[in-house]
PDB file of C-alpha atoms in Angstrom:
ATOM      1  CA  MET A   1    -153.030 130.803 -60.287  1.00 62.00           C
ATOM      2  CA  GLU A   2    -150.204 130.093 -57.884  1.00 74.00           C
ATOM      3  CA  PRO A   3    -147.855 127.234 -58.790  1.00 77.00           C
ATOM      4  CA  SER A   4    -148.996 123.837 -57.544  1.00 78.00           C
ATOM      5  CA  LYS A   5    -145.337 122.888 -57.378  1.00 88.00           C
ATOM      6  CA  SER A   6    -142.038 124.731 -57.517  1.00 92.00           C
ATOM      7  CA  GLY A   7    -138.482 123.686 -56.949  1.00 97.00           C
ATOM      8  CA  MET A   8    -134.837 123.816 -57.898  1.00 98.00           C
ATOM      9  CA  LEU A   9    -133.291 121.311 -60.280  1.00 98.00           C
ATOM     10  CA  THR A  10    -129.524 120.916 -60.143  1.00 98.00           C
ATOM     11  CA  VAL A  11    -127.984 120.725 -63.610  1.00 98.00           C
ATOM     12  CA  PRO A  12    -124.313 120.852 -64.673  1.00 98.00           C
ATOM     13  CA  GLY A  13    -123.088 124.338 -63.862  1.00 98.00           C
ATOM     14  CA  ALA A  14    -126.320 125.790 -62.499  1.00 98.00           C
ATOM     15  CA  GLY A  15    -129.526 125.406 -60.554  1.00 98.00           C
ATOM     16  CA  ILE A  16    -132.833 125.790 -62.416  1.00 98.00           C
ATOM     17  CA  HIS A  17    -135.816 127.313 -60.615  1.00 98.00           C
ATOM     18  CA  TYR A  18    -139.081 125.903 -62.005  1.00 98.00           C
ATOM     19  CA  GLU A  19    -142.823 126.203 -61.425  1.00 98.00           C
ATOM     20  CA  VAL A  20    -145.717 123.896 -62.345  1.00 98.00           C
ATOM     21  CA  ARG A  21    -149.391 124.806 -62.726  1.00 97.00           C
ATOM     22  CA  GLY A  22    -152.435 122.694 -63.597  1.00 96.00           C
ATOM     23  CA  GLU A  23    -152.946 119.129 -64.787  1.00 93.00           C
ATOM     24  CA  GLY A  24    -153.174 117.494 -68.189  1.00 93.00           C
ATOM     25  CA  PRO A  25    -150.807 117.246 -71.153  1.00 95.00           C
ATOM     26  CA  LEU A  26    -147.360 118.704 -70.548  1.00 97.00           C
ATOM     27  CA  LEU A  27    -146.684 122.220 -71.832  1.00 98.00           C
ATOM     28  CA  LEU A  28    -143.292 123.915 -71.464  1.00 98.00           C
ATOM     29  CA  LEU A  29    -142.960 127.715 -71.738  1.00 98.00           C
ATOM     30  CA  ILE A  30    -139.431 129.028 -72.354  1.00 98.00           C
ATOM     31  CA  ALA A  31    -138.738 132.658 -71.493  1.00 97.00           C
ATOM     32  CA  SER A  32    -136.591 135.123 -73.408  1.00 93.00           C
ATOM     33  CA  GLY A  33    -132.924 135.731 -72.649  1.00 87.00           C
ATOM     34  CA  ASP A  34    -133.439 138.553 -70.145  1.00 92.00           C
ATOM     35  CA  SER A  35    -136.603 137.194 -68.535  1.00 95.00           C
ATOM     36  CA  ASP A  36    -137.789 134.427 -66.221  1.00 97.00           C
ATOM     37  CA  ALA A  37    -140.857 132.407 -65.230  1.00 97.00           C
ATOM     38  CA  ALA A  38    -142.637 135.510 -63.920  1.00 96.00           C
ATOM     39  CA  VAL A  39    -143.263 136.746 -67.471  1.00 97.00           C
ATOM     40  CA  PHE A  40    -145.631 133.828 -68.082  1.00 97.00           C
ATOM     41  CA  GLU A  41    -147.628 133.938 -64.837  1.00 96.00           C
ATOM     42  CA  ARG A  42    -150.867 135.301 -66.295  1.00 96.00           C
ATOM     43  CA  MET A  43    -150.753 133.262 -69.493  1.00 98.00           C
ATOM     44  CA  ALA A  44    -149.782 130.110 -67.600  1.00 97.00           C
ATOM     45  CA  ALA A  45    -152.813 130.547 -65.332  1.00 96.00           C
ATOM     46  CA  VAL A  46    -155.080 130.493 -68.395  1.00 97.00           C
ATOM     47  CA  LEU A  47    -153.352 127.526 -69.997  1.00 98.00           C
ATOM     48  CA  ALA A  48    -153.325 125.566 -66.725  1.00 97.00           C
ATOM     49  CA  VAL A  49    -157.055 124.936 -67.127  1.00 96.00           C
ATOM     50  CA  GLU A  50    -156.161 122.395 -69.836  1.00 96.00           C
ATOM     51  CA  TYR A  51    -152.454 121.709 -69.445  1.00 97.00           C
ATOM     52  CA  ARG A  52    -149.761 120.948 -66.929  1.00 97.00           C
ATOM     53  CA  VAL A  53    -147.777 124.117 -67.527  1.00 98.00           C
ATOM     54  CA  VAL A  54    -144.069 124.235 -66.687  1.00 98.00           C
ATOM     55  CA  THR A  55    -142.177 127.534 -66.525  1.00 98.00           C
ATOM     56  CA  TYR A  56    -138.639 128.210 -65.354  1.00 98.00           C
ATOM     57  CA  ASP A  57    -135.893 130.796 -65.040  1.00 98.00           C
ATOM     58  CA  PRO A  58    -133.155 130.176 -67.655  1.00 98.00           C
ATOM     59  CA  ARG A  59    -129.732 129.510 -66.194  1.00 98.00           C
ATOM     60  CA  GLY A  60    -128.054 132.697 -64.982  1.00 97.00           C
ATOM     61  CA  ASN A  61    -131.360 134.576 -64.725  1.00 97.00           C
ATOM     62  CA  SER A  62    -133.154 135.543 -61.528  1.00 97.00           C
ATOM     63  CA  ARG A  63    -133.570 132.438 -59.316  1.00 97.00           C
ATOM     64  CA  SER A  64    -131.441 130.081 -61.479  1.00 98.00           C
ATOM     65  CA  PRO A  65    -127.890 130.791 -60.301  1.00 98.00           C
ATOM     66  CA  LEU A  66    -124.749 129.707 -62.075  1.00 98.00           C
ATOM     67  CA  ASP A  67    -122.270 127.640 -60.083  1.00 97.00           C
ATOM     68  CA  GLY A  68    -119.337 129.796 -61.160  1.00 95.00           C
ATOM     69  CA  PRO A  69    -118.683 133.269 -62.523  1.00 96.00           C
ATOM     70  CA  PRO A  70    -120.915 134.572 -65.358  1.00 96.00           C
ATOM     71  CA  ALA A  71    -119.942 133.311 -68.803  1.00 96.00           C
ATOM     72  CA  ASP A  72    -121.275 133.532 -72.345  1.00 98.00           C
ATOM     73  CA  GLN A  73    -124.307 131.298 -72.701  1.00 98.00           C
ATOM     74  CA  ARG A  74    -124.803 128.508 -75.237  1.00 98.00           C
ATOM     75  CA  VAL A  75    -128.107 127.638 -76.873  1.00 98.00           C
ATOM     76  CA  GLU A  76    -127.221 123.945 -76.775  1.00 98.00           C
ATOM     77  CA  GLU A  77    -126.683 124.033 -73.010  1.00 98.00           C
ATOM     78  CA  HIS A  78    -129.971 125.842 -72.446  1.00 98.00           C
ATOM     79  CA  ALA A  79    -131.747 123.225 -74.560  1.00 98.00           C
ATOM     80  CA  GLU A  80    -130.210 120.480 -72.428  1.00 98.00           C
ATOM     81  CA  ASP A  81    -131.460 122.293 -69.313  1.00 98.00           C
ATOM     82  CA  ALA A  82    -134.978 122.126 -70.761  1.00 98.00           C
ATOM     83  CA  CYS A  83    -134.514 118.414 -71.543  1.00 97.00           C
ATOM     84  CA  ARG A  84    -133.363 117.690 -68.017  1.00 97.00           C
ATOM     85  CA  LEU A  85    -136.266 119.628 -66.542  1.00 97.00           C
ATOM     86  CA  LEU A  86    -138.792 117.699 -68.616  1.00 97.00           C
ATOM     87  CA  ASP A  87    -137.200 114.386 -67.626  1.00 95.00           C
ATOM     88  CA  HIS A  88    -137.239 115.446 -63.988  1.00 96.00           C
ATOM     89  CA  LEU A  89    -140.916 116.351 -64.001  1.00 96.00           C
ATOM     90  CA  ALA A  90    -142.418 113.818 -66.382  1.00 93.00           C
ATOM     91  CA  GLY A  91    -139.912 111.183 -67.446  1.00 83.00           C
ATOM     92  CA  PRO A  92    -138.152 110.765 -70.801  1.00 83.00           C
ATOM     93  CA  ASP A  93    -141.169 109.456 -72.748  1.00 84.00           C
ATOM     94  CA  ALA A  94    -143.871 111.961 -71.814  1.00 92.00           C
ATOM     95  CA  PRO A  95    -145.028 113.990 -74.844  1.00 96.00           C
ATOM     96  CA  VAL A  96    -144.742 117.770 -74.551  1.00 97.00           C
ATOM     97  CA  ARG A  97    -145.878 120.908 -76.309  1.00 98.00           C
ATOM     98  CA  VAL A  98    -143.397 123.785 -76.252  1.00 98.00           C
ATOM     99  CA  PHE A  99    -143.660 127.555 -76.583  1.00 98.00           C
ATOM    100  CA  GLY A 100    -140.591 129.778 -76.659  1.00 98.00           C
ATOM    101  CA  SER A 101    -140.306 133.514 -77.139  1.00 97.00           C
ATOM    102  CA  CYS A 102    -137.357 135.513 -78.470  1.00 97.00           C
ATOM    103  CA  SER A 103    -134.180 133.823 -77.188  1.00 97.00           C
ATOM    104  CA  GLY A 104    -136.414 131.169 -75.672  1.00 98.00           C
ATOM    105  CA  GLY A 105    -137.681 130.460 -79.174  1.00 98.00           C
ATOM    106  CA  VAL A 106    -134.172 129.588 -80.308  1.00 98.00           C
ATOM    107  CA  VAL A 107    -133.877 127.215 -77.342  1.00 98.00           C
ATOM    108  CA  ALA A 108    -137.278 125.720 -78.185  1.00 98.00           C
ATOM    109  CA  LEU A 109    -136.160 124.954 -81.745  1.00 98.00           C
ATOM    110  CA  GLU A 110    -133.012 123.244 -80.509  1.00 98.00           C
ATOM    111  CA  LEU A 111    -135.052 121.288 -77.967  1.00 98.00           C
ATOM    112  CA  ALA A 112    -137.440 120.105 -80.690  1.00 98.00           C
ATOM    113  CA  ILE A 113    -134.502 118.881 -82.773  1.00 97.00           C
ATOM    114  CA  ARG A 114    -132.925 117.057 -79.831  1.00 96.00           C
ATOM    115  CA  ARG A 115    -136.181 115.518 -78.557  1.00 95.00           C
ATOM    116  CA  GLN A 116    -138.080 114.815 -81.761  1.00 94.00           C
ATOM    117  CA  GLU A 117    -139.637 111.714 -80.260  1.00 93.00           C
ATOM    118  CA  ARG A 118    -141.455 113.640 -77.550  1.00 95.00           C
ATOM    119  CA  VAL A 119    -142.121 117.182 -78.832  1.00 96.00           C
ATOM    120  CA  ARG A 120    -145.642 117.163 -80.302  1.00 96.00           C
ATOM    121  CA  LEU A 121    -145.587 120.796 -81.415  1.00 97.00           C
ATOM    122  CA  VAL A 122    -143.243 123.720 -80.907  1.00 98.00           C
ATOM    123  CA  VAL A 123    -144.380 127.318 -81.307  1.00 98.00           C
ATOM    124  CA  VAL A 124    -141.570 129.863 -81.572  1.00 98.00           C
ATOM    125  CA  HIS A 125    -142.406 133.548 -81.277  1.00 98.00           C
ATOM    126  CA  GLU A 126    -140.011 135.981 -82.979  1.00 98.00           C
ATOM    127  CA  PRO A 127    -136.763 134.050 -82.390  1.00 98.00           C
ATOM    128  CA  PRO A 128    -133.740 136.337 -82.966  1.00 97.00           C
ATOM    129  CA  SER A 129    -132.168 134.112 -85.632  1.00 97.00           C
ATOM    130  CA  PHE A 130    -130.674 137.062 -87.492  1.00 98.00           C
ATOM    131  CA  GLY A 131    -128.192 134.818 -89.281  1.00 97.00           C
ATOM    132  CA  LEU A 132    -131.077 133.707 -91.528  1.00 97.00           C
ATOM    133  CA  LEU A 133    -131.636 137.191 -92.937  1.00 97.00           C
ATOM    134  CA  PRO A 134    -130.396 138.199 -96.402  1.00 96.00           C
ATOM    135  CA  ASP A 135    -128.539 141.073 -94.720  1.00 96.00           C
ATOM    136  CA  ALA A 136    -127.348 138.901 -91.841  1.00 98.00           C
ATOM    137  CA  ALA A 137    -123.803 140.285 -91.726  1.00 97.00           C
ATOM    138  CA  ALA A 138    -124.954 143.880 -91.280  1.00 97.00           C
ATOM    139  CA  THR A 139    -127.628 142.966 -88.733  1.00 97.00           C
ATOM    140  CA  LEU A 140    -125.227 140.894 -86.669  1.00 98.00           C
ATOM    141  CA  ARG A 141    -122.738 143.765 -86.715  1.00 98.00           C
ATOM    142  CA  ASP A 142    -125.482 145.882 -85.151  1.00 97.00           C
ATOM    143  CA  ILE A 143    -125.937 143.241 -82.439  1.00 98.00           C
ATOM    144  CA  ASP A 144    -122.195 143.217 -81.840  1.00 98.00           C
ATOM    145  CA  ASP A 145    -122.300 146.997 -81.567  1.00 98.00           C
ATOM    146  CA  VAL A 146    -124.950 146.762 -78.844  1.00 98.00           C
ATOM    147  CA  HIS A 147    -122.741 144.302 -76.984  1.00 98.00           C
ATOM    148  CA  GLU A 148    -119.593 146.400 -77.383  1.00 98.00           C
ATOM    149  CA  THR A 149    -121.432 149.554 -76.329  1.00 98.00           C
ATOM    150  CA  PHE A 150    -122.440 147.761 -73.158  1.00 98.00           C
ATOM    151  CA  ARG A 151    -118.842 146.759 -72.490  1.00 97.00           C
ATOM    152  CA  ARG A 152    -117.549 150.318 -73.052  1.00 98.00           C
ATOM    153  CA  GLU A 153    -120.357 152.477 -71.704  1.00 98.00           C
ATOM    154  CA  GLY A 154    -122.798 150.371 -69.716  1.00 98.00           C
ATOM    155  CA  ALA A 155    -126.373 149.146 -69.983  1.00 97.00           C
ATOM    156  CA  ALA A 156    -128.287 152.362 -70.685  1.00 97.00           C
ATOM    157  CA  PRO A 157    -126.355 153.382 -73.848  1.00 97.00           C
ATOM    158  CA  ALA A 158    -126.471 149.773 -75.089  1.00 98.00           C
ATOM    159  CA  LEU A 159    -130.230 149.610 -74.650  1.00 96.00           C
ATOM    160  CA  ARG A 160    -130.603 152.828 -76.606  1.00 96.00           C
ATOM    161  CA  ARG A 161    -128.763 151.209 -79.521  1.00 96.00           C
ATOM    162  CA  PHE A 162    -130.945 148.132 -79.129  1.00 96.00           C
ATOM    163  CA  GLU A 163    -134.024 150.275 -79.807  1.00 96.00           C
ATOM    164  CA  ALA A 164    -133.322 149.967 -83.543  1.00 95.00           C
ATOM    165  CA  PHE A 165    -134.552 146.370 -83.346  1.00 95.00           C
ATOM    166  CA  PHE A 166    -137.922 147.531 -81.980  1.00 94.00           C
ATOM    167  CA  GLY A 167    -138.807 150.249 -84.441  1.00 92.00           C
ATOM    168  CA  GLY A 168    -136.761 152.914 -82.718  1.00 93.00           C
ATOM    169  CA  VAL A 169    -138.561 152.666 -79.384  1.00 89.00           C
ATOM    170  CA  PRO A 170    -137.293 151.064 -76.150  1.00 88.00           C
ATOM    171  CA  ALA A 171    -137.488 147.296 -75.916  1.00 85.00           C
ATOM    172  CA  PRO A 172    -140.706 146.386 -74.078  1.00 80.00           C
ATOM    173  CA  GLU A 173    -140.472 145.937 -70.335  1.00 81.00           C
ATOM    174  CA  LEU A 174    -141.173 142.454 -69.013  1.00 83.00           C
ATOM    175  CA  PRO A 175    -142.563 141.188 -65.722  1.00 84.00           C
ATOM    176  CA  GLU A 176    -139.653 139.456 -64.005  1.00 87.00           C
ATOM    177  CA  ALA A 177    -138.539 138.232 -60.619  1.00 84.00           C
ATOM    178  CA  HIS A 178    -135.238 140.101 -60.930  1.00 92.00           C
ATOM    179  CA  ASP A 179    -133.609 142.473 -63.410  1.00 93.00           C
ATOM    180  CA  ASN A 180    -131.393 140.423 -65.743  1.00 96.00           C
ATOM    181  CA  THR A 181    -130.415 143.219 -68.135  1.00 96.00           C
ATOM    182  CA  VAL A 182    -126.705 143.226 -67.343  1.00 97.00           C
ATOM    183  CA  PHE A 183    -126.366 139.443 -67.677  1.00 98.00           C
ATOM    184  CA  PHE A 184    -128.341 139.529 -70.926  1.00 97.00           C
ATOM    185  CA  LEU A 185    -126.218 142.252 -72.512  1.00 98.00           C
ATOM    186  CA  ALA A 186    -122.967 140.724 -71.297  1.00 98.00           C
ATOM    187  CA  HIS A 187    -123.521 137.032 -71.960  1.00 98.00           C
ATOM    188  CA  VAL A 188    -126.738 136.268 -73.883  1.00 98.00           C
ATOM    189  CA  ILE A 189    -127.556 138.756 -76.626  1.00 97.00           C
ATOM    190  CA  ARG A 190    -124.531 138.070 -78.807  1.00 97.00           C
ATOM    191  CA  PRO A 191    -124.257 134.240 -78.726  1.00 98.00           C
ATOM    192  CA  PHE A 192    -128.017 133.717 -79.044  1.00 98.00           C
ATOM    193  CA  SER A 193    -128.426 136.205 -81.891  1.00 97.00           C
ATOM    194  CA  HIS A 194    -125.511 134.648 -83.792  1.00 98.00           C
ATOM    195  CA  PHE A 195    -126.843 131.104 -83.363  1.00 97.00           C
ATOM    196  CA  VAL A 196    -128.374 129.688 -86.563  1.00 97.00           C
ATOM    197  CA  PRO A 197    -130.802 126.782 -86.113  1.00 97.00           C
ATOM    198  CA  ASP A 198    -130.224 123.581 -88.064  1.00 97.00           C
ATOM    199  CA  LEU A 199    -132.616 124.108 -90.962  1.00 97.00           C
ATOM    200  CA  ALA A 200    -132.163 120.612 -92.367  1.00 97.00           C
ATOM    201  CA  ALA A 201    -133.105 119.071 -89.023  1.00 98.00           C
ATOM    202  CA  LEU A 202    -136.052 121.454 -88.653  1.00 98.00           C
ATOM    203  CA  ALA A 203    -137.247 120.633 -92.173  1.00 97.00           C
ATOM    204  CA  SER A 204    -137.586 116.995 -91.115  1.00 97.00           C
ATOM    205  CA  ILE A 205    -140.060 118.018 -88.386  1.00 97.00           C
ATOM    206  CA  ALA A 206    -141.541 121.071 -90.107  1.00 97.00           C
ATOM    207  CA  ASP A 207    -145.092 119.783 -89.607  1.00 96.00           C
ATOM    208  CA  ARG A 208    -144.501 120.149 -85.858  1.00 96.00           C
ATOM    209  CA  VAL A 209    -143.059 123.676 -85.988  1.00 98.00           C
ATOM    210  CA  VAL A 210    -145.154 126.842 -85.884  1.00 98.00           C
ATOM    211  CA  VAL A 211    -143.274 130.096 -86.376  1.00 98.00           C
ATOM    212  CA  ALA A 212    -145.103 133.071 -84.930  1.00 98.00           C
ATOM    213  CA  GLY A 213    -144.861 136.826 -84.677  1.00 98.00           C
ATOM    214  CA  GLY A 214    -146.743 139.727 -83.190  1.00 97.00           C
ATOM    215  CA  ARG A 215    -149.320 141.629 -85.204  1.00 97.00           C
ATOM    216  CA  ALA A 216    -148.060 144.886 -83.702  1.00 96.00           C
ATOM    217  CA  SER A 217    -144.362 144.159 -84.334  1.00 96.00           C
ATOM    218  CA  ARG A 218    -144.537 143.226 -88.033  1.00 96.00           C
ATOM    219  CA  THR A 219    -142.500 146.280 -89.051  1.00 95.00           C
ATOM    220  CA  TYR A 220    -139.778 145.704 -86.435  1.00 96.00           C
ATOM    221  CA  LEU A 221    -136.397 144.207 -87.206  1.00 96.00           C
ATOM    222  CA  VAL A 222    -136.903 141.717 -84.376  1.00 96.00           C
ATOM    223  CA  HIS A 223    -139.839 140.272 -86.351  1.00 97.00           C
ATOM    224  CA  ARG A 224    -137.971 139.620 -89.604  1.00 98.00           C
ATOM    225  CA  PRO A 225    -136.246 136.327 -88.687  1.00 98.00           C
ATOM    226  CA  ALA A 226    -139.616 134.753 -87.895  1.00 98.00           C
ATOM    227  CA  ALA A 227    -140.936 135.581 -91.359  1.00 98.00           C
ATOM    228  CA  VAL A 228    -137.797 134.218 -93.015  1.00 98.00           C
ATOM    229  CA  LEU A 229    -137.761 131.049 -90.907  1.00 98.00           C
ATOM    230  CA  ALA A 230    -141.412 130.309 -91.683  1.00 98.00           C
ATOM    231  CA  GLN A 231    -140.700 130.731 -95.398  1.00 97.00           C
ATOM    232  CA  ARG A 232    -137.620 128.504 -95.255  1.00 97.00           C
ATOM    233  CA  LEU A 233    -139.664 125.764 -93.577  1.00 97.00           C
ATOM    234  CA  GLY A 234    -142.585 126.138 -95.973  1.00 97.00           C
ATOM    235  CA  ARG A 235    -144.885 127.186 -93.151  1.00 96.00           C
ATOM    236  CA  GLU A 236    -147.351 130.034 -92.856  1.00 96.00           C
ATOM    237  CA  LEU A 237    -146.344 132.638 -90.288  1.00 98.00           C
ATOM    238  CA  ALA A 238    -148.834 132.687 -87.398  1.00 98.00           C
ATOM    239  CA  LEU A 239    -149.676 136.159 -86.110  1.00 98.00           C
ATOM    240  CA  PHE A 240    -150.491 136.539 -82.425  1.00 98.00           C
ATOM    241  CA  PRO A 241    -152.028 139.406 -80.436  1.00 97.00           C
ATOM    242  CA  GLY A 242    -149.781 142.314 -79.527  1.00 96.00           C
ATOM    243  CA  GLY A 243    -146.141 142.787 -80.334  1.00 95.00           C
ATOM    244  CA  HIS A 244    -142.901 141.157 -79.259  1.00 95.00           C
ATOM    245  CA  ILE A 245    -144.253 140.391 -75.774  1.00 95.00           C
ATOM    246  CA  GLY A 246    -147.901 139.872 -76.641  1.00 96.00           C
ATOM    247  CA  TYR A 247    -148.034 136.894 -74.283  1.00 96.00           C
ATOM    248  CA  ALA A 248    -147.449 139.275 -71.345  1.00 95.00           C
ATOM    249  CA  LYS A 249    -149.579 142.189 -72.595  1.00 95.00           C
ATOM    250  CA  HIS A 250    -152.514 140.098 -73.879  1.00 97.00           C
ATOM    251  CA  PRO A 251    -152.224 136.833 -71.920  1.00 97.00           C
ATOM    252  CA  VAL A 252    -155.813 135.610 -72.301  1.00 98.00           C
ATOM    253  CA  GLU A 253    -156.092 136.136 -76.053  1.00 98.00           C
ATOM    254  CA  PHE A 254    -152.565 134.855 -76.613  1.00 98.00           C
ATOM    255  CA  ALA A 255    -153.209 131.734 -74.517  1.00 98.00           C
ATOM    256  CA  ARG A 256    -156.416 130.938 -76.371  1.00 97.00           C
ATOM    257  CA  GLN A 257    -154.717 131.087 -79.759  1.00 97.00           C
ATOM    258  CA  LEU A 258    -151.810 129.029 -78.460  1.00 97.00           C
ATOM    259  CA  ALA A 259    -154.138 126.392 -77.000  1.00 96.00           C
ATOM    260  CA  GLU A 260    -155.989 126.146 -80.310  1.00 96.00           C
ATOM    261  CA  LEU A 261    -152.726 125.395 -82.106  1.00 96.00           C
ATOM    262  CA  PHE A 262    -151.748 122.792 -79.535  1.00 95.00           C
ATOM    263  CA  SER A 263    -155.181 121.139 -79.693  1.00 90.00           C
ATOM    264  CA  GLN A 264    -154.617 120.438 -83.381  1.00 82.00           C
ATOM    265  CA  ALA A 265    -151.119 119.018 -82.938  1.00 69.00           C
ATOM    266  CA  ASN A 266    -150.736 115.582 -84.489  1.00 48.00           C
ATOM    267  CA  GLY A 267    -154.097 114.338 -83.308  1.00 47.00           C
ATOM    268  CA  PHE A 268    -153.283 114.896 -79.652  1.00 44.00           C
ATOM    269  CA  PRO A 269    -156.153 117.065 -78.339  1.00 38.00           C
ATOM    270  CA  PRO A 270    -155.804 118.879 -75.017  1.00 38.00           C
ATOM    271  CA  HIS A 271    -157.098 117.312 -71.852  1.00 35.00           C
ATOM    272  CA  HIS A 272    -160.440 118.711 -70.650  1.00 34.00           C
ATOM    273  CA  PRO A 273    -160.959 118.177 -66.898  1.00 32.00           C
TER     274      PRO A 273
END
């Protein structure tokens, strides 16, 4: 399904490219740190039967240019971008369901904390919150090593080191409008992986948080923070089809499971046209 609406929202320091599909309750999909709205095209088409689905390119990625030179990204700023986009498209009081994957999951958690009055349910899929792990210091040193390898040797050697987070195989390739690998390695991977969500704030809305992971990525390091976060919030970890990018590899099955979760959220069933 092609977008029924697309545009560019000007925010402090950047422009945000966004796309809207379907009608019904508002659903925001937040892409990972090296991806963009294109990764959700097939899943969004399925979800748009019941929801008004909003996707966008995170600032600095693809069609969302920064106003100035590239700089390290902040989770808080990305969450504010999502807030501004929601306000632009639906007003400050419209309820929203949110799905975020990987780095986008970290943004989704911060968004849910900042907009508790409007987020009905947030589903976060394998957020890289490595600071929650018992061996956080060692894992974050490995992230720093990926970043430093990129600075010394370039993208290809850094990505080879990054394979350790995906069971020793290359990180899965994503559909995307443009290749954002260099920006991700230079300015996203380190600050987003080091960011630790506010667990006390999340505990206060734990009934509206679903932490998810891929069935095929359960043995990967990238999956571990999801399991720990679910435990810390007293929630059962939801397993979705596929691995770290199951939403792109298995969009129909993934969308159906996601829609089922959203239909149960706080007594707000999905709209059926």
